[in-house]
Amino acid sequence: MPTFANLRARVRLDRALKSTTLLSVVDLDILLKEGALQLANDGDAFIRRAQWDAVASAQTYVLSGASAQVANYLDLYWEAGGMVQLTNAGKTVPLQEKFRSESWLDLHVPAWQDAAASETITYCYLSFNSVGDLVFGVYPKSKTAVTNAFTLYYKSRGTEMSADGDYPWVAATLLTHTEPYQIGIAYYAQWKAHETFTINQARALYYKQAYLEQALALRESQRKIFAAELEGLMEDAMRVASESFGSL
């Protein structure tokens, strides 16, 4: 539970959607695949970590498009830090606070594209190249090739279900930590099926709300994986503050 076949069966539990004449298997599969994609985006269902090398004199690296550095990218996952740099000296540098827009760089750092290459990243940005690929850019450009120079935490669309026994996002493997929320994929399909095929807006709204609740709960569950670090930092800060005031 819940395989592709199980999700189909779950949708058919709604009596109004039992008929394959009204809602064909082909149409249902489209809605379920769409639901898996939406839950990956809305619920942060499939978070991945990817690493790639710095290329000497490179300003940008493709995240989504031809020859992308990562697979099935949807968005940065900021809860885990988003992007981290590994310098050629072996030091890790979080880049979250260094993100700016390309237009901000144009305004505040004239001729920034022509700056000499450096090992130290002053700012970084997301933009698009001339063919529409989403790119991650650095300023200044990379000076030398560094193995695993960039670590990206990101939301992925994963692998699309196709066989009856496939699981959401990974196909061959059940991600049990997301299993309680995967029913949201069926809710999404039921929402769209009632909206499109039965034209029952009340039922569509019911399943829409059920889907959104699952997406929100899953997103919060994923966030908690990284919340322990934040809690630890807060406790440490409170301890330091307490000791400081106590020594007055």
Short mmCIF file of C-alpha atoms in Angstrom, two decimals, residues 18-220:
data_model
loop_
_atom_site.label_atom_id
_atom_site.label_comp_id
_atom_site.label_asym_id
_atom_site.label_seq_id
_atom_site.Cartn_x
_atom_site.Cartn_y
_atom_site.Cartn_z
CA LYS A 18 -16.81 3.05 -10.11
CA SER A 19 -17.86 3.06 -13.74
CA THR A 20 -14.98 2.72 -16.21
CA THR A 21 -17.36 4.09 -18.82
CA LEU A 22 -17.56 7.37 -16.94
CA LEU A 23 -13.93 7.37 -15.76
CA SER A 24 -11.73 5.14 -17.90
CA VAL A 25 -8.58 3.48 -16.57
CA VAL A 26 -6.56 5.68 -18.93
CA ASP A 27 -8.15 8.86 -17.61
CA LEU A 28 -7.83 7.71 -13.99
CA ASP A 29 -4.14 6.96 -14.48
CA ILE A 30 -3.62 10.45 -15.86
CA LEU A 31 -5.20 11.95 -12.74
CA LEU A 32 -3.18 9.72 -10.39
CA LYS A 33 0.11 10.60 -12.07
CA GLU A 34 -0.87 14.25 -11.94
CA GLY A 35 -1.73 13.83 -8.26
CA ALA A 36 1.67 12.31 -7.48
CA LEU A 37 3.36 15.26 -9.18
CA GLN A 38 1.22 17.77 -7.31
CA LEU A 39 1.80 16.11 -3.94
CA ALA A 40 5.54 16.10 -4.62
CA ASN A 41 5.32 19.84 -5.10
CA ASP A 42 2.65 20.82 -2.56
CA GLY A 43 3.67 18.33 0.13
CA ASP A 44 7.46 18.23 -0.34
CA ALA A 45 6.99 14.48 -0.71
CA PHE A 46 10.28 13.52 -2.37
CA ILE A 47 13.30 15.48 -1.14
CA ARG A 48 16.66 14.66 -2.71
CA ARG A 49 20.26 15.67 -2.26
CA ALA A 50 22.51 16.05 -5.30
CA GLN A 51 26.17 16.95 -5.69
CA TRP A 52 28.12 18.09 -8.70
CA ASP A 53 31.54 19.43 -9.57
CA ALA A 54 32.50 23.04 -10.13
CA VAL A 55 33.72 23.74 -13.65
CA ALA A 56 36.57 26.20 -14.11
CA SER A 57 35.31 29.55 -15.46
CA ALA A 58 31.65 28.43 -15.28
CA GLN A 59 29.07 31.04 -14.26
CA THR A 60 25.93 28.89 -14.40
CA TYR A 61 24.85 25.30 -13.88
CA VAL A 62 21.60 23.85 -15.30
CA LEU A 63 19.05 22.58 -12.75
CA SER A 64 16.10 21.96 -15.06
CA GLY A 65 16.54 21.44 -18.80
CA ALA A 66 19.09 19.90 -21.14
CA SER A 67 22.15 18.34 -19.45
CA ALA A 68 20.86 19.21 -15.99
CA GLN A 69 23.08 18.66 -12.97
CA VAL A 70 20.18 17.07 -11.04
CA ALA A 71 17.31 14.73 -11.88
CA ASN A 72 13.65 15.75 -11.93
CA TYR A 73 14.14 19.10 -10.19
CA LEU A 74 11.05 20.98 -8.98
CA ASP A 75 12.32 23.56 -6.49
CA LEU A 76 14.99 24.30 -3.89
CA TYR A 77 14.24 22.81 -0.48
CA TRP A 78 15.10 25.65 1.85
CA GLU A 79 14.24 23.75 5.03
CA ALA A 80 17.43 21.71 4.56
CA GLY A 81 19.52 24.73 3.58
CA GLY A 82 18.92 24.74 -0.16
CA MET A 83 22.48 24.96 -1.50
CA VAL A 84 25.87 24.36 0.09
CA GLN A 85 29.31 24.96 -1.41
CA LEU A 86 32.41 22.85 -0.83
CA THR A 87 35.54 24.92 -1.48
CA ASN A 88 38.80 23.53 -2.86
CA ALA A 89 40.15 23.85 0.69
CA GLY A 90 37.54 21.35 1.86
CA LYS A 91 35.38 23.87 3.71
CA THR A 92 31.58 23.80 3.49
CA VAL A 93 29.85 27.15 3.02
CA PRO A 94 26.03 27.51 3.22
CA LEU A 95 24.77 29.69 0.39
CA GLN A 96 21.20 30.38 1.53
CA GLU A 97 22.00 33.92 2.70
CA LYS A 98 23.91 34.69 -0.50
CA PHE A 99 20.96 34.29 -2.90
CA ARG A 100 19.97 37.38 -4.86
CA SER A 101 18.11 37.95 -8.13
CA GLU A 102 19.96 38.51 -11.39
CA SER A 103 18.33 41.93 -11.66
CA TRP A 104 19.65 42.79 -8.17
CA LEU A 105 23.16 41.96 -9.35
CA ASP A 106 22.69 44.11 -12.45
CA LEU A 107 21.67 47.03 -10.26
CA HIS A 108 24.16 46.69 -7.41
CA VAL A 109 27.19 45.06 -9.04
CA PRO A 110 27.74 46.64 -12.48
CA ALA A 111 29.56 44.39 -14.98
CA TRP A 112 29.43 41.50 -12.49
CA GLN A 113 29.58 38.95 -15.32
CA ASP A 114 33.08 40.20 -16.20
CA ALA A 115 34.53 39.83 -12.69
CA ALA A 116 37.59 37.63 -12.28
CA ALA A 117 36.90 34.04 -11.27
CA SER A 118 37.25 33.21 -7.59
CA GLU A 119 36.97 30.32 -5.14
CA THR A 120 34.79 32.50 -2.91
CA ILE A 121 31.15 32.97 -3.89
CA THR A 122 29.91 36.46 -3.04
CA TYR A 123 26.38 35.98 -4.36
CA CYS A 124 24.39 33.33 -6.17
CA TYR A 125 21.12 33.37 -8.08
CA LEU A 126 18.51 31.44 -10.05
CA SER A 127 17.75 32.46 -13.62
CA PHE A 128 17.11 31.15 -17.13
CA ASN A 129 19.49 30.68 -20.02
CA SER A 130 18.82 31.51 -23.67
CA VAL A 131 16.94 28.25 -24.34
CA GLY A 132 14.79 28.48 -21.21
CA ASP A 133 16.69 26.11 -18.91
CA LEU A 134 16.53 26.96 -15.21
CA VAL A 135 20.06 27.66 -14.02
CA PHE A 136 21.92 28.19 -10.76
CA GLY A 137 24.47 30.98 -11.12
CA VAL A 138 27.43 32.11 -9.06
CA TYR A 139 29.24 35.43 -8.76
CA PRO A 140 32.12 35.47 -9.29
CA LYS A 141 32.34 32.51 -11.66
CA SER A 142 34.08 29.33 -10.51
CA LYS A 143 37.87 29.61 -10.59
CA THR A 144 38.88 25.95 -10.67
CA ALA A 145 37.33 22.52 -10.99
CA VAL A 146 36.34 21.16 -7.55
CA THR A 147 34.86 17.69 -7.00
CA ASN A 148 31.39 17.77 -5.42
CA ALA A 149 31.65 21.54 -5.08
CA PHE A 150 27.90 22.03 -4.81
CA THR A 151 25.33 20.16 -2.71
CA LEU A 152 21.70 20.88 -3.52
CA TYR A 153 18.69 19.88 -1.41
CA TYR A 154 15.65 19.97 -3.65
CA LYS A 155 12.10 18.85 -4.24
CA SER A 156 11.97 16.21 -6.97
CA ARG A 157 9.09 14.97 -9.08
CA GLY A 158 10.58 11.49 -8.84
CA THR A 159 9.79 8.60 -11.17
CA GLU A 160 6.33 8.41 -12.69
CA MET A 161 4.23 5.36 -11.82
CA SER A 162 3.53 3.06 -14.76
CA ALA A 163 3.29 -0.60 -13.64
CA ASP A 164 0.56 -1.77 -11.25
CA GLY A 165 3.11 -2.50 -8.53
CA ASP A 166 4.88 0.87 -8.74
CA TYR A 167 4.96 3.14 -5.71
CA PRO A 168 4.76 6.94 -5.85
CA TRP A 169 7.98 8.82 -6.73
CA VAL A 170 10.43 5.90 -6.51
CA ALA A 171 8.49 3.17 -8.38
CA ALA A 172 10.29 0.12 -6.96
CA THR A 173 10.49 1.30 -3.34
CA LEU A 174 7.84 2.32 -0.82
CA LEU A 175 8.86 5.45 1.07
CA THR A 176 7.24 4.40 4.33
CA HIS A 177 7.77 7.76 6.02
CA THR A 178 5.39 9.30 3.47
CA GLU A 179 3.00 6.34 3.31
CA PRO A 180 0.36 7.81 5.68
CA TYR A 181 -0.03 10.78 3.34
CA GLN A 182 0.02 9.03 -0.04
CA ILE A 183 -3.76 8.66 0.05
CA GLY A 184 -3.64 12.33 -0.94
CA ILE A 185 -2.87 11.16 -4.48
CA ALA A 186 -6.21 9.32 -4.59
CA TYR A 187 -7.97 12.34 -3.10
CA TYR A 188 -6.48 14.53 -5.84
CA ALA A 189 -7.76 12.14 -8.53
CA GLN A 190 -11.22 12.06 -6.94
CA TRP A 191 -11.26 15.85 -6.70
CA LYS A 192 -10.44 16.27 -10.38
CA ALA A 193 -12.71 13.40 -11.46
CA HIS A 194 -15.74 14.97 -9.79
CA GLU A 195 -14.77 18.37 -11.13
CA THR A 196 -14.39 17.06 -14.68
CA PHE A 197 -16.56 13.96 -15.13
CA THR A 198 -19.45 13.91 -12.62
CA ILE A 199 -19.63 17.74 -12.46
CA ASN A 200 -20.41 17.37 -8.77
CA GLN A 201 -18.82 20.47 -7.30
CA ALA A 202 -19.72 19.61 -3.70
CA ARG A 203 -17.86 16.28 -3.92
CA ALA A 204 -15.01 17.95 -5.79
CA LEU A 205 -14.65 20.50 -3.00
CA TYR A 206 -14.75 17.74 -0.36
CA TYR A 207 -11.89 15.84 -1.99
CA LYS A 208 -9.96 19.02 -2.71
CA GLN A 209 -9.98 19.82 0.99
CA ALA A 210 -8.98 16.26 1.85
CA TYR A 211 -6.06 16.49 -0.60
CA LEU A 212 -4.88 19.84 0.77
CA GLU A 213 -4.96 18.49 4.33
CA GLN A 214 -2.73 15.57 3.33
CA ALA A 215 -0.34 17.87 1.46
CA LEU A 216 -0.06 20.21 4.45
CA ALA A 217 0.48 17.35 6.91
CA LEU A 218 3.14 15.77 4.68
CA ARG A 219 4.95 19.08 4.24
CA GLU A 220 5.01 19.57 8.00
#
